[in-house]
Short mmCIF file of C-alpha atoms in Angstrom, two decimals:
data_model
loop_
_atom_site.label_atom_id
_atom_site.label_comp_id
_atom_site.label_asym_id
_atom_site.label_seq_id
_atom_site.Cartn_x
_atom_site.Cartn_y
_atom_site.Cartn_z
CA UNK X 1 -26.19 38.67 23.76
CA UNK X 2 -29.59 37.77 22.30
CA UNK X 3 -32.72 37.00 24.26
CA UNK X 4 -31.83 33.33 24.10
CA UNK X 5 -28.41 34.06 25.59
CA UNK X 6 -26.55 33.38 22.38
CA UNK X 7 -23.73 35.54 21.11
CA UNK X 8 -24.68 37.71 18.15
CA UNK X 9 -21.75 37.97 15.75
CA UNK X 10 -21.20 41.11 13.68
CA UNK X 11 -22.57 40.92 10.17
CA UNK X 12 -19.14 41.01 8.57
CA UNK X 13 -18.42 37.71 10.38
CA UNK X 14 -21.82 36.01 10.41
CA UNK X 15 -22.75 36.52 6.76
CA UNK X 16 -19.55 34.95 5.31
CA UNK X 17 -19.73 32.21 7.94
CA UNK X 18 -23.31 31.37 6.95
CA UNK X 19 -22.32 31.38 3.29
CA UNK X 20 -19.43 28.99 3.92
CA UNK X 21 -21.60 26.73 6.08
CA UNK X 22 -24.28 26.67 3.43
CA UNK X 23 -21.74 25.83 0.74
CA UNK X 24 -20.38 22.93 2.81
CA UNK X 25 -23.85 21.66 3.72
CA UNK X 26 -25.16 21.76 0.16
CA UNK X 27 -25.86 18.21 -1.02
CA UNK X 28 -23.90 16.44 -3.69
CA UNK X 29 -20.83 17.18 -5.76
CA UNK X 30 -20.31 20.17 -7.99
CA UNK X 31 -17.36 21.29 -10.08
CA UNK X 32 -16.57 24.26 -7.78
CA UNK X 33 -16.58 21.93 -4.77
CA UNK X 34 -14.29 19.40 -6.43
CA UNK X 35 -11.91 22.20 -7.39
CA UNK X 36 -12.02 23.53 -3.82
CA UNK X 37 -11.13 20.07 -2.48
CA UNK X 38 -8.03 20.09 -4.65
CA UNK X 39 -7.11 23.65 -3.64
CA UNK X 40 -7.45 22.78 0.05
CA UNK X 41 -4.77 20.11 -0.38
CA UNK X 42 -2.19 22.42 -1.89
CA UNK X 43 -0.82 24.01 1.33
CA UNK X 44 -0.34 20.64 3.03
CA UNK X 45 1.23 19.12 -0.06
CA UNK X 46 3.58 22.07 -0.48
CA UNK X 47 4.74 21.84 3.14
CA UNK X 48 5.30 18.07 2.96
CA UNK X 49 7.38 18.45 -0.20
CA UNK X 50 9.39 21.23 1.44
CA UNK X 51 10.04 19.12 4.54
CA UNK X 52 11.24 16.09 2.58
CA UNK X 53 12.78 17.29 -0.69
CA UNK X 54 14.63 15.93 -2.52
CA UNK X 55 13.70 12.72 -0.68
CA UNK X 56 14.79 10.79 2.41
CA UNK X 57 16.93 7.77 1.68
CA UNK X 58 18.69 4.84 3.31
CA UNK X 59 21.24 2.48 1.82
CA UNK X 60 18.56 0.61 -0.19
CA UNK X 61 17.18 3.78 -1.74
CA UNK X 62 20.65 5.16 -2.45
CA UNK X 63 21.46 1.90 -4.24
CA UNK X 64 18.41 2.35 -6.47
CA UNK X 65 19.31 6.02 -7.02
CA UNK X 66 22.78 5.05 -8.24
CA UNK X 67 21.16 2.75 -10.76
CA UNK X 68 18.92 5.60 -11.95
CA UNK X 69 21.97 7.86 -12.23
CA UNK X 70 23.85 5.26 -14.26
CA UNK X 71 26.62 4.93 -11.67
CA UNK X 72 26.14 1.18 -11.18
CA UNK X 73 24.49 -1.56 -13.25
CA UNK X 74 20.86 -2.48 -12.64
CA UNK X 75 20.24 -5.52 -10.47
CA UNK X 76 17.13 -7.24 -9.14
CA UNK X 77 17.86 -7.10 -5.39
CA UNK X 78 15.06 -4.54 -5.42
CA UNK X 79 12.54 -4.79 -8.28
CA UNK X 80 14.22 -2.69 -10.99
CA UNK X 81 10.98 -1.11 -12.21
CA UNK X 82 11.36 1.65 -9.60
CA UNK X 83 14.94 2.40 -10.66
CA UNK X 84 13.81 2.41 -14.31
CA UNK X 85 11.01 4.89 -13.56
CA UNK X 86 13.43 7.01 -11.54
CA UNK X 87 15.93 7.00 -14.41
CA UNK X 88 13.21 8.09 -16.82
CA UNK X 89 12.25 10.96 -14.52
CA UNK X 90 15.89 11.94 -14.01
CA UNK X 91 16.68 11.84 -17.72
CA UNK X 92 13.62 14.03 -18.35
CA UNK X 93 13.98 16.56 -15.54
CA UNK X 94 17.65 16.35 -14.57
CA UNK X 95 16.72 15.96 -10.89
CA UNK X 96 16.29 13.01 -8.53
CA UNK X 97 13.59 14.99 -6.71
CA UNK X 98 11.13 14.08 -9.45
CA UNK X 99 10.39 10.70 -7.85
CA UNK X 100 9.47 12.39 -4.57
CA UNK X 101 7.18 14.82 -6.42
CA UNK X 102 5.49 11.91 -8.16
CA UNK X 103 5.12 10.08 -4.85
CA UNK X 104 3.56 13.12 -3.19
CA UNK X 105 1.29 13.74 -6.17
CA UNK X 106 -0.07 10.20 -6.00
CA UNK X 107 -0.61 10.40 -2.24
CA UNK X 108 -2.52 13.67 -2.36
CA UNK X 109 -4.28 12.70 -5.60
CA UNK X 110 -5.45 9.59 -3.78
CA UNK X 111 -6.85 11.80 -1.02
CA UNK X 112 -8.63 13.96 -3.60
CA UNK X 113 -10.07 10.92 -5.40
CA UNK X 114 -11.31 9.65 -2.05
CA UNK X 115 -12.98 13.02 -1.38
CA UNK X 116 -14.66 12.99 -4.80
CA UNK X 117 -15.85 9.42 -4.31
CA UNK X 118 -17.33 10.11 -0.88
CA UNK X 119 -19.22 13.22 -1.94
CA UNK X 120 -20.51 11.53 -5.08
CA UNK X 121 -21.76 8.46 -3.24
CA UNK X 122 -23.10 10.06 -0.04
CA UNK X 123 -23.84 13.62 -1.11
CA UNK X 124 -22.02 14.87 1.98
CA UNK X 125 -19.52 17.62 1.30
CA UNK X 126 -18.54 17.67 4.97
CA UNK X 127 -17.54 13.99 4.92
CA UNK X 128 -15.63 14.50 1.69
CA UNK X 129 -13.24 16.74 3.63
CA UNK X 130 -11.90 13.55 5.23
CA UNK X 131 -10.04 12.92 1.99
CA UNK X 132 -8.28 16.26 2.41
CA UNK X 133 -7.18 15.39 5.95
CA UNK X 134 -6.24 11.79 5.13
CA UNK X 135 -2.73 12.39 3.63
CA UNK X 136 -1.80 14.53 6.65
CA UNK X 137 -2.59 11.96 9.33
CA UNK X 138 0.55 11.11 11.34
CA UNK X 139 0.80 7.47 10.28
CA UNK X 140 0.18 8.34 6.63
CA UNK X 141 2.67 11.19 6.64
CA UNK X 142 5.31 9.14 8.46
CA UNK X 143 6.56 7.28 5.37
CA UNK X 144 5.47 9.75 2.71
CA UNK X 145 8.78 11.58 2.42
CA UNK X 146 11.02 8.51 2.25
CA UNK X 147 11.51 6.97 -1.18
CA UNK X 148 10.83 3.41 -0.05
CA UNK X 149 9.56 0.96 -2.62
CA UNK X 150 6.91 0.27 0.04
CA UNK X 151 5.68 3.87 -0.20
CA UNK X 152 5.71 3.72 -3.99
CA UNK X 153 3.62 0.56 -3.83
CA UNK X 154 1.16 2.04 -1.33
CA UNK X 155 0.43 5.30 -3.17
CA UNK X 156 0.08 3.45 -6.50
CA UNK X 157 -2.33 0.98 -4.89
CA UNK X 158 -4.28 3.84 -3.31
CA UNK X 159 -4.90 5.57 -6.65
CA UNK X 160 -5.48 2.33 -8.53
CA UNK X 161 -8.04 0.98 -6.07
CA UNK X 162 -10.05 4.19 -5.74
CA UNK X 163 -10.17 4.59 -9.52
CA UNK X 164 -11.42 1.00 -9.67
CA UNK X 165 -14.23 1.90 -7.26
CA UNK X 166 -15.55 4.37 -9.82
CA UNK X 167 -15.67 1.68 -12.49
CA UNK X 168 -18.06 -0.51 -10.54
CA UNK X 169 -20.80 2.11 -10.83
CA UNK X 170 -21.26 1.38 -14.50
CA UNK X 171 -21.48 4.93 -15.63
CA UNK X 172 -20.31 4.79 -19.26
CA UNK X 173 -17.46 7.26 -18.80
CA UNK X 174 -16.03 5.46 -15.78
CA UNK X 175 -14.77 2.61 -17.95
CA UNK X 176 -12.17 5.05 -19.20
CA UNK X 177 -10.72 4.94 -15.67
CA UNK X 178 -10.01 1.22 -15.92
CA UNK X 179 -6.82 1.76 -17.94
CA UNK X 180 -5.07 4.14 -15.47
CA UNK X 181 -6.31 2.00 -12.58
CA UNK X 182 -4.68 -1.11 -14.04
CA UNK X 183 -1.52 0.87 -14.80
CA UNK X 184 -1.21 1.88 -11.14
CA UNK X 185 -1.99 -1.64 -9.93
CA UNK X 186 0.56 -3.26 -12.26
CA UNK X 187 3.23 -0.80 -11.13
CA UNK X 188 2.36 -1.49 -7.49
CA UNK X 189 2.68 -5.23 -8.04
CA UNK X 190 5.96 -4.82 -9.93
CA UNK X 191 7.66 -2.44 -7.49
CA UNK X 192 7.69 -4.84 -4.54
CA UNK X 193 8.09 -8.60 -4.77
CA UNK X 194 5.42 -9.51 -2.24
CA UNK X 195 2.93 -6.89 -3.47
CA UNK X 196 0.91 -9.62 -5.20
CA UNK X 197 -0.53 -10.46 -1.78
CA UNK X 198 -2.02 -6.96 -1.60
CA UNK X 199 -3.26 -7.09 -5.20
CA UNK X 200 -4.85 -10.55 -4.96
CA UNK X 201 -8.15 -9.29 -3.45
CA UNK X 202 -8.23 -6.61 -6.17
CA UNK X 203 -8.20 -9.37 -8.80
CA UNK X 204 -11.20 -11.05 -7.15
CA UNK X 205 -12.99 -7.72 -6.91
CA UNK X 206 -12.41 -6.83 -10.55
CA UNK X 207 -13.41 -10.33 -11.63
CA UNK X 208 -16.65 -9.94 -9.66
CA UNK X 209 -17.42 -6.71 -11.49
CA UNK X 210 -16.66 -8.23 -14.88
CA UNK X 211 -18.72 -11.34 -14.12
CA UNK X 212 -21.69 -9.19 -13.09
CA UNK X 213 -21.38 -7.14 -16.26
CA UNK X 214 -21.16 -10.32 -18.31
CA UNK X 215 -24.25 -11.78 -16.62
CA UNK X 216 -26.21 -8.52 -16.90
CA UNK X 217 -25.63 -8.37 -20.64
CA UNK X 218 -26.80 -11.97 -21.06
CA UNK X 219 -29.94 -11.27 -19.06
CA UNK X 220 -30.64 -8.11 -21.04
CA UNK X 221 -30.29 -10.07 -24.28
CA UNK X 222 -32.67 -12.74 -22.99
CA UNK X 223 -35.31 -10.18 -22.03
CA UNK X 224 -35.08 -8.46 -25.39
CA UNK X 225 -35.52 -11.78 -27.13
CA UNK X 226 -38.47 -12.64 -24.87
CA UNK X 227 -36.73 -15.65 -23.34
CA UNK X 228 -36.67 -14.23 -19.80
CA UNK X 229 -38.95 -12.38 -17.40
CA UNK X 230 -38.81 -8.69 -16.77
CA UNK X 231 -37.94 -8.89 -13.14
CA UNK X 232 -35.98 -6.99 -11.16
CA UNK X 233 -33.46 -4.44 -10.69
CA UNK X 234 -30.48 -5.20 -8.60
CA UNK X 235 -27.30 -7.14 -8.99
CA UNK X 236 -27.57 -10.13 -11.34
CA UNK X 237 -26.95 -13.57 -9.92
CA UNK X 238 -23.67 -14.83 -11.31
CA UNK X 239 -23.11 -18.59 -11.66
CA UNK X 240 -20.08 -19.81 -9.79
CA UNK X 241 -18.44 -21.20 -12.91
CA UNK X 242 -18.73 -17.84 -14.61
CA UNK X 243 -17.17 -16.04 -11.65
CA UNK X 244 -14.37 -18.63 -11.49
CA UNK X 245 -13.72 -18.07 -15.20
CA UNK X 246 -13.58 -14.31 -14.64
CA UNK X 247 -11.14 -14.75 -11.73
CA UNK X 248 -8.88 -16.99 -13.80
CA UNK X 249 -8.95 -14.68 -16.80
CA UNK X 250 -8.41 -11.52 -14.75
CA UNK X 251 -5.63 -13.09 -12.73
CA UNK X 252 -3.78 -14.39 -15.78
CA UNK X 253 -4.13 -11.06 -17.58
CA UNK X 254 -2.84 -9.19 -14.55
CA UNK X 255 0.10 -11.54 -14.04
CA UNK X 256 0.92 -11.22 -17.72
CA UNK X 257 0.96 -7.43 -17.36
CA UNK X 258 3.32 -7.61 -14.39
CA UNK X 259 5.56 -10.16 -16.10
CA UNK X 260 5.72 -8.18 -19.35
CA UNK X 261 6.59 -5.03 -17.40
CA UNK X 262 9.39 -6.78 -15.54
CA UNK X 263 10.71 -8.46 -18.68
CA UNK X 264 10.74 -5.16 -20.58
CA UNK X 265 12.77 -3.51 -17.81
CA UNK X 266 15.14 -6.48 -17.61
CA UNK X 267 15.85 -6.34 -21.33
CA UNK X 268 16.12 -2.56 -21.51
CA UNK X 269 18.62 -2.25 -18.64
CA UNK X 270 20.37 -5.64 -18.68
CA UNK X 271 19.35 -6.35 -15.10
CA UNK X 272 21.81 -8.54 -13.20
CA UNK X 273 20.32 -11.38 -11.10
CA UNK X 274 21.10 -11.51 -7.38
CA UNK X 275 18.64 -14.15 -6.09
CA UNK X 276 17.61 -12.01 -3.14
CA UNK X 277 15.39 -14.87 -1.95
CA UNK X 278 18.59 -16.47 -0.66
CA UNK X 279 18.47 -13.91 2.17
CA UNK X 280 15.21 -15.50 3.41
CA UNK X 281 16.59 -19.03 3.10
CA UNK X 282 19.68 -17.96 5.02
CA UNK X 283 17.53 -16.69 7.90
CA UNK X 284 15.60 -19.96 8.07
CA UNK X 285 18.80 -22.02 8.23
CA UNK X 286 20.68 -19.62 10.51
CA UNK X 287 17.99 -19.29 13.17
CA UNK X 288 16.00 -22.53 13.07
CA UNK X 289 18.47 -25.35 12.35
CA UNK X 290 20.48 -26.65 15.36
CA UNK X 291 24.29 -26.67 14.98
CA UNK X 292 24.46 -30.45 15.23
CA UNK X 293 22.02 -30.91 12.35
CA UNK X 294 23.74 -28.23 10.31
CA UNK X 295 27.14 -29.85 10.77
CA UNK X 296 25.73 -33.28 9.86
CA UNK X 297 24.18 -31.99 6.62
CA UNK X 298 25.58 -32.59 3.16
CA UNK X 299 26.25 -28.88 2.54
CA UNK X 300 29.81 -27.81 1.61
CA UNK X 301 32.02 -27.36 4.64
CA UNK X 302 32.79 -23.76 3.64
CA UNK X 303 29.09 -22.85 3.79
CA UNK X 304 28.61 -24.58 7.16
CA UNK X 305 31.68 -22.84 8.56
CA UNK X 306 30.41 -19.48 7.35
CA UNK X 307 27.05 -19.98 9.07
CA UNK X 308 28.63 -21.25 12.29
CA UNK X 309 30.99 -18.26 12.41
CA UNK X 310 28.12 -15.82 11.89
CA UNK X 311 25.80 -17.19 14.58
CA UNK X 312 27.60 -15.68 17.62
CA UNK X 313 27.43 -12.23 16.04
CA UNK X 314 23.67 -12.50 15.59
CA UNK X 315 23.25 -13.68 19.19
CA UNK X 316 25.28 -10.72 20.44
CA UNK X 317 23.00 -8.35 18.52
CA UNK X 318 19.89 -10.23 19.73
CA UNK X 319 18.89 -10.85 16.12
CA UNK X 320 16.41 -13.49 15.02
CA UNK X 321 16.31 -12.41 11.37
CA UNK X 322 18.08 -10.33 8.71
CA UNK X 323 21.32 -12.32 9.06
CA UNK X 324 22.65 -11.10 5.70
CA UNK X 325 22.98 -7.56 7.10
CA UNK X 326 23.35 -8.30 10.81
CA UNK X 327 26.07 -10.92 11.05
CA UNK X 328 26.66 -12.98 7.90
CA UNK X 329 28.90 -10.46 6.16
CA UNK X 330 26.56 -9.80 3.23
CA UNK X 331 27.38 -11.30 -0.16
CA UNK X 332 30.33 -13.21 -1.52
CA UNK X 333 32.49 -10.08 -1.81
CA UNK X 334 31.20 -8.43 1.37
CA UNK X 335 29.53 -5.54 -0.48
CA UNK X 336 25.89 -4.58 0.10
CA UNK X 337 23.40 -6.17 -2.30
CA UNK X 338 26.00 -8.60 -3.67
CA UNK X 339 24.75 -12.17 -4.20
CA UNK X 340 25.33 -14.72 -1.46
CA UNK X 341 27.94 -17.31 -2.29
CA UNK X 342 26.89 -20.98 -2.58
CA UNK X 343 23.34 -20.06 -3.54
CA UNK X 344 22.44 -23.44 -4.99
CA UNK X 345 24.04 -25.20 -2.03
CA UNK X 346 22.12 -22.97 0.37
CA UNK X 347 18.88 -23.85 -1.38
CA UNK X 348 19.70 -27.54 -1.11
CA UNK X 349 20.58 -27.09 2.56
CA UNK X 350 17.23 -25.40 3.16
CA UNK X 351 15.40 -28.30 1.53
CA UNK X 352 17.41 -30.79 3.56
CA UNK X 353 17.14 -29.20 7.01
CA UNK X 354 14.29 -26.68 7.11
CA UNK X 355 11.39 -28.01 5.08
CA UNK X 356 11.88 -31.49 6.51
CA UNK X 357 11.06 -30.14 9.99
CA UNK X 358 7.84 -28.15 9.44
CA UNK X 359 7.05 -27.84 13.13
CA UNK X 360 10.39 -26.24 13.88
CA UNK X 361 10.13 -23.98 10.84
CA UNK X 362 6.61 -22.82 11.76
CA UNK X 363 7.74 -22.18 15.33
CA UNK X 364 10.57 -19.95 14.10
CA UNK X 365 8.40 -18.06 11.65
CA UNK X 366 5.65 -17.65 14.24
CA UNK X 367 8.21 -16.00 16.53
CA UNK X 368 9.36 -13.56 13.84
CA UNK X 369 5.79 -12.75 12.79
CA UNK X 370 4.73 -12.20 16.40
CA UNK X 371 7.61 -9.79 16.92
CA UNK X 372 6.62 -7.94 13.75
CA UNK X 373 3.00 -7.62 14.93
CA UNK X 374 3.90 -6.50 18.43
CA UNK X 375 6.63 -4.00 17.71
CA UNK X 376 7.40 -1.17 15.34
CA UNK X 377 10.50 0.78 14.38
CA UNK X 378 11.67 3.33 11.81
CA UNK X 379 8.34 5.11 12.00
CA UNK X 380 10.11 8.26 10.83
CA UNK X 381 13.37 8.41 8.92
CA UNK X 382 15.65 10.78 10.78
CA UNK X 383 17.95 13.06 8.82
CA UNK X 384 21.03 11.70 10.58
CA UNK X 385 20.26 8.12 9.59
CA UNK X 386 21.94 6.95 6.44
CA UNK X 387 23.28 10.39 5.56
CA UNK X 388 26.53 8.80 4.43
CA UNK X 389 24.52 6.88 1.83
CA UNK X 390 22.01 9.58 0.87
CA UNK X 391 24.15 12.69 0.56
CA UNK X 392 26.65 11.37 -2.02
CA UNK X 393 23.80 10.83 -4.50
CA UNK X 394 22.09 14.14 -3.69
CA UNK X 395 19.32 12.81 -1.46
CA UNK X 396 18.29 13.58 2.13
CA UNK X 397 15.86 16.27 3.29
CA UNK X 398 17.41 19.73 3.13
CA UNK X 399 15.04 22.05 5.02
CA UNK X 400 15.90 21.51 8.70
CA UNK X 401 13.19 23.80 10.10
CA UNK X 402 10.41 22.14 8.11
CA UNK X 403 11.80 18.76 9.14
CA UNK X 404 11.62 19.72 12.82
CA UNK X 405 8.00 20.73 12.43
CA UNK X 406 7.10 17.54 10.60
CA UNK X 407 9.06 15.41 13.06
CA UNK X 408 7.27 16.97 16.03
CA UNK X 409 3.93 16.18 14.43
CA UNK X 410 4.72 12.61 13.33
CA UNK X 411 6.91 11.52 16.23
CA UNK X 412 5.88 13.78 19.09
CA UNK X 413 2.14 13.62 18.48
CA UNK X 414 1.83 10.41 16.46
CA UNK X 415 4.45 7.88 17.56
CA UNK X 416 4.64 9.03 21.19
CA UNK X 417 1.08 10.24 21.73
CA UNK X 418 -0.79 7.68 19.62
CA UNK X 419 1.58 4.68 19.56
CA UNK X 420 -1.12 2.19 18.53
CA UNK X 421 -1.29 3.90 15.12
CA UNK X 422 2.13 2.42 14.40
CA UNK X 423 1.56 -1.12 15.69
CA UNK X 424 0.92 -3.77 13.03
CA UNK X 425 -1.43 -5.70 15.31
CA UNK X 426 -3.74 -2.67 15.45
CA UNK X 427 -4.12 -2.52 11.68
CA UNK X 428 -4.52 -6.28 11.33
CA UNK X 429 -7.20 -6.29 14.03
CA UNK X 430 -8.93 -3.33 12.41
CA UNK X 431 -8.86 -5.01 9.01
CA UNK X 432 -10.41 -8.21 10.37
CA UNK X 433 -13.07 -6.32 12.35
CA UNK X 434 -14.14 -4.22 9.35
CA UNK X 435 -14.09 -7.26 7.09
CA UNK X 436 -16.49 -9.03 9.45
CA UNK X 437 -18.69 -5.92 9.62
CA UNK X 438 -18.79 -5.73 5.81
CA UNK X 439 -20.49 -9.12 5.76
CA UNK X 440 -23.44 -7.71 7.75
CA UNK X 441 -25.58 -5.11 5.94
CA UNK X 442 -27.02 -3.78 9.19
CA UNK X 443 -23.58 -2.92 10.51
CA UNK X 444 -22.36 -1.56 7.20
CA UNK X 445 -25.26 -0.40 5.03
CA UNK X 446 -23.00 1.27 2.48
CA UNK X 447 -19.56 0.81 0.89
CA UNK X 448 -19.51 -2.88 1.80
CA UNK X 449 -17.66 -4.00 -1.33
CA UNK X 450 -15.11 -1.20 -1.06
CA UNK X 451 -14.40 -1.85 2.61
CA UNK X 452 -14.16 -5.59 2.00
CA UNK X 453 -11.61 -5.03 -0.76
CA UNK X 454 -9.45 -2.63 1.26
CA UNK X 455 -9.44 -4.66 4.46
CA UNK X 456 -8.89 -8.02 2.78
CA UNK X 457 -5.98 -6.51 0.84
CA UNK X 458 -4.48 -5.20 4.09
CA UNK X 459 -4.96 -8.48 5.95
CA UNK X 460 -3.69 -10.74 3.16
CA UNK X 461 -0.65 -8.52 2.64
CA UNK X 462 0.25 -8.66 6.33
CA UNK X 463 -0.26 -12.41 6.61
CA UNK X 464 1.89 -12.80 3.50
CA UNK X 465 4.84 -11.54 5.55
CA UNK X 466 4.72 -14.68 7.73
CA UNK X 467 7.49 -16.57 5.85
CA UNK X 468 9.65 -13.58 4.92
CA UNK X 469 9.42 -10.75 7.49
CA UNK X 470 12.97 -9.39 8.06
CA UNK X 471 12.42 -6.52 10.55
CA UNK X 472 9.83 -4.44 12.41
CA UNK X 473 10.01 -1.41 10.12
CA UNK X 474 6.69 0.43 9.89
CA UNK X 475 7.09 0.65 6.12
CA UNK X 476 6.05 -3.02 5.97
CA UNK X 477 2.71 -1.97 7.47
CA UNK X 478 2.30 1.23 5.47
CA UNK X 479 -0.14 -0.11 2.88
CA UNK X 480 -2.32 -1.88 5.50
CA UNK X 481 -2.42 1.35 7.54
CA UNK X 482 -3.48 3.36 4.47
CA UNK X 483 -6.03 0.78 3.33
CA UNK X 484 -7.71 0.41 6.72
CA UNK X 485 -7.75 4.19 7.24
CA UNK X 486 -9.58 4.66 3.93
CA UNK X 487 -11.93 1.82 4.90
CA UNK X 488 -12.72 3.55 8.22
CA UNK X 489 -13.52 6.80 6.37
CA UNK X 490 -15.86 4.98 3.98
CA UNK X 491 -17.48 3.05 6.82
CA UNK X 492 -18.19 6.20 8.83
CA UNK X 493 -19.37 8.19 5.83
CA UNK X 494 -21.59 5.33 4.68
CA UNK X 495 -23.27 4.89 8.06
CA UNK X 496 -23.86 8.65 8.32
CA UNK X 497 -25.37 8.70 4.83
CA UNK X 498 -27.65 5.74 5.51
CA UNK X 499 -28.96 7.21 8.77
CA UNK X 500 -29.26 10.82 7.67
CA UNK X 501 -30.53 10.48 4.14
CA UNK X 502 -31.99 7.00 3.98
CA UNK X 503 -29.70 6.24 1.06
CA UNK X 504 -30.03 2.78 -0.55
CA UNK X 505 -27.21 0.34 -0.25
CA UNK X 506 -24.56 1.25 -2.82
CA UNK X 507 -23.96 -2.45 -3.41
CA UNK X 508 -27.27 -2.70 -5.29
CA UNK X 509 -26.73 -2.02 -8.97
CA UNK X 510 -28.96 0.36 -10.91
CA UNK X 511 -31.92 -0.97 -12.81
CA UNK X 512 -31.08 -2.51 -16.16
CA UNK X 513 -30.42 0.09 -18.80
CA UNK X 514 -30.09 2.98 -16.34
CA UNK X 515 -27.23 4.66 -14.54
CA UNK X 516 -27.18 6.25 -11.14
CA UNK X 517 -26.62 9.94 -11.80
CA UNK X 518 -27.08 12.91 -9.55
#
């Protein structure tokens, strides 16, 4: 012990420890540090792939896998862009595991991009390690190994949004990142039908950046021509009409990209229509329209009889949604994912009995949304679930020992020890709280725009489930959980940077004609 009572470590321990500490404490990014961040992710990524390969699957995922394998025709019950990508990977590699590898790559690449962004903006190498830990958090890892379209959407959004953050800094080379960012965002919007709710705030964010760039160029031209004053650095003031024009143009361009992607897949694979929206209309009629009103409607008697016969089965199962799978008998031929019979008549029945009673409809949908917010299920896809669907197409995790380790971590520590991490209300409340904080510079001196984008995307996506939520699966909350987690990391890193280093607000743009470089 030293005179101060502190333990003196041997030199062979203290010297390397001091070197490592000095390397971590050194300010700012460097190529060796960025490479180290990537290397640090490799062990975790390798274990997660081992624990989940070739990919966990339920009946929905197996259905998409059969399309990719060419065993069944393509249909649009699930957006076919995922099956088309899977088929491309399978045709190239000869293995269905390729989609899982892509999914894992995007998740861990998103963590690495987050690390790079934090260290570049704050100069803190220690805080950048949060991006390394991020993909291994229990709630993030919980859905990572299952080939849900929800997970595909979330990891694509993660990479697309963080790449978009780089673009707003106006470094010349960052504009090259706009193309891959838009590619990820278009895929995310195309892979899940309600993903546009999550992407909507991204459109407003990108339009804001483009409108500022547009205004800055006009002001620079005016100063060069002597028509304006030489004032001030900082973000240019954008007229409302110009921002509205940017929003409209960006939104239309983005929708066109999504529509062209979907149309190209439809033509290439002759996608068969199923009108999956009928499942939502069926729930509204089944659970909100009284029997007397249903029987008095002008719907065909066969359709009314079918609904009346199905209702007792749903009551026995205590179901208030998902009637197609729970009690209705699925489609016209009874097979999964087959179109419901009397689709046009069901739509007319919905218009006649549901929309004409908005109070009753809102009461029903408020009950389903409240149950979704309060509860959570399928936080971790067990190997025994859906094995009859997964194994025939070569899916289902194979390494039992790695699965037990991962399950203990996600379920034993996460779901059972930290249950609030898997409750939708927690992430909605967190999104709203951070969104409010982002409006106050004193509470959030840095990363305000980024946090506002992430949290508004999470909140709008969750609220968008109000008219369609079919179950309490955690996968429906996966993107909000990821988005708010990243927002928390940026919020904490930004506050640390502002207090410790006196860094200026990152929402103030560089002076005209200059770029913020380290």
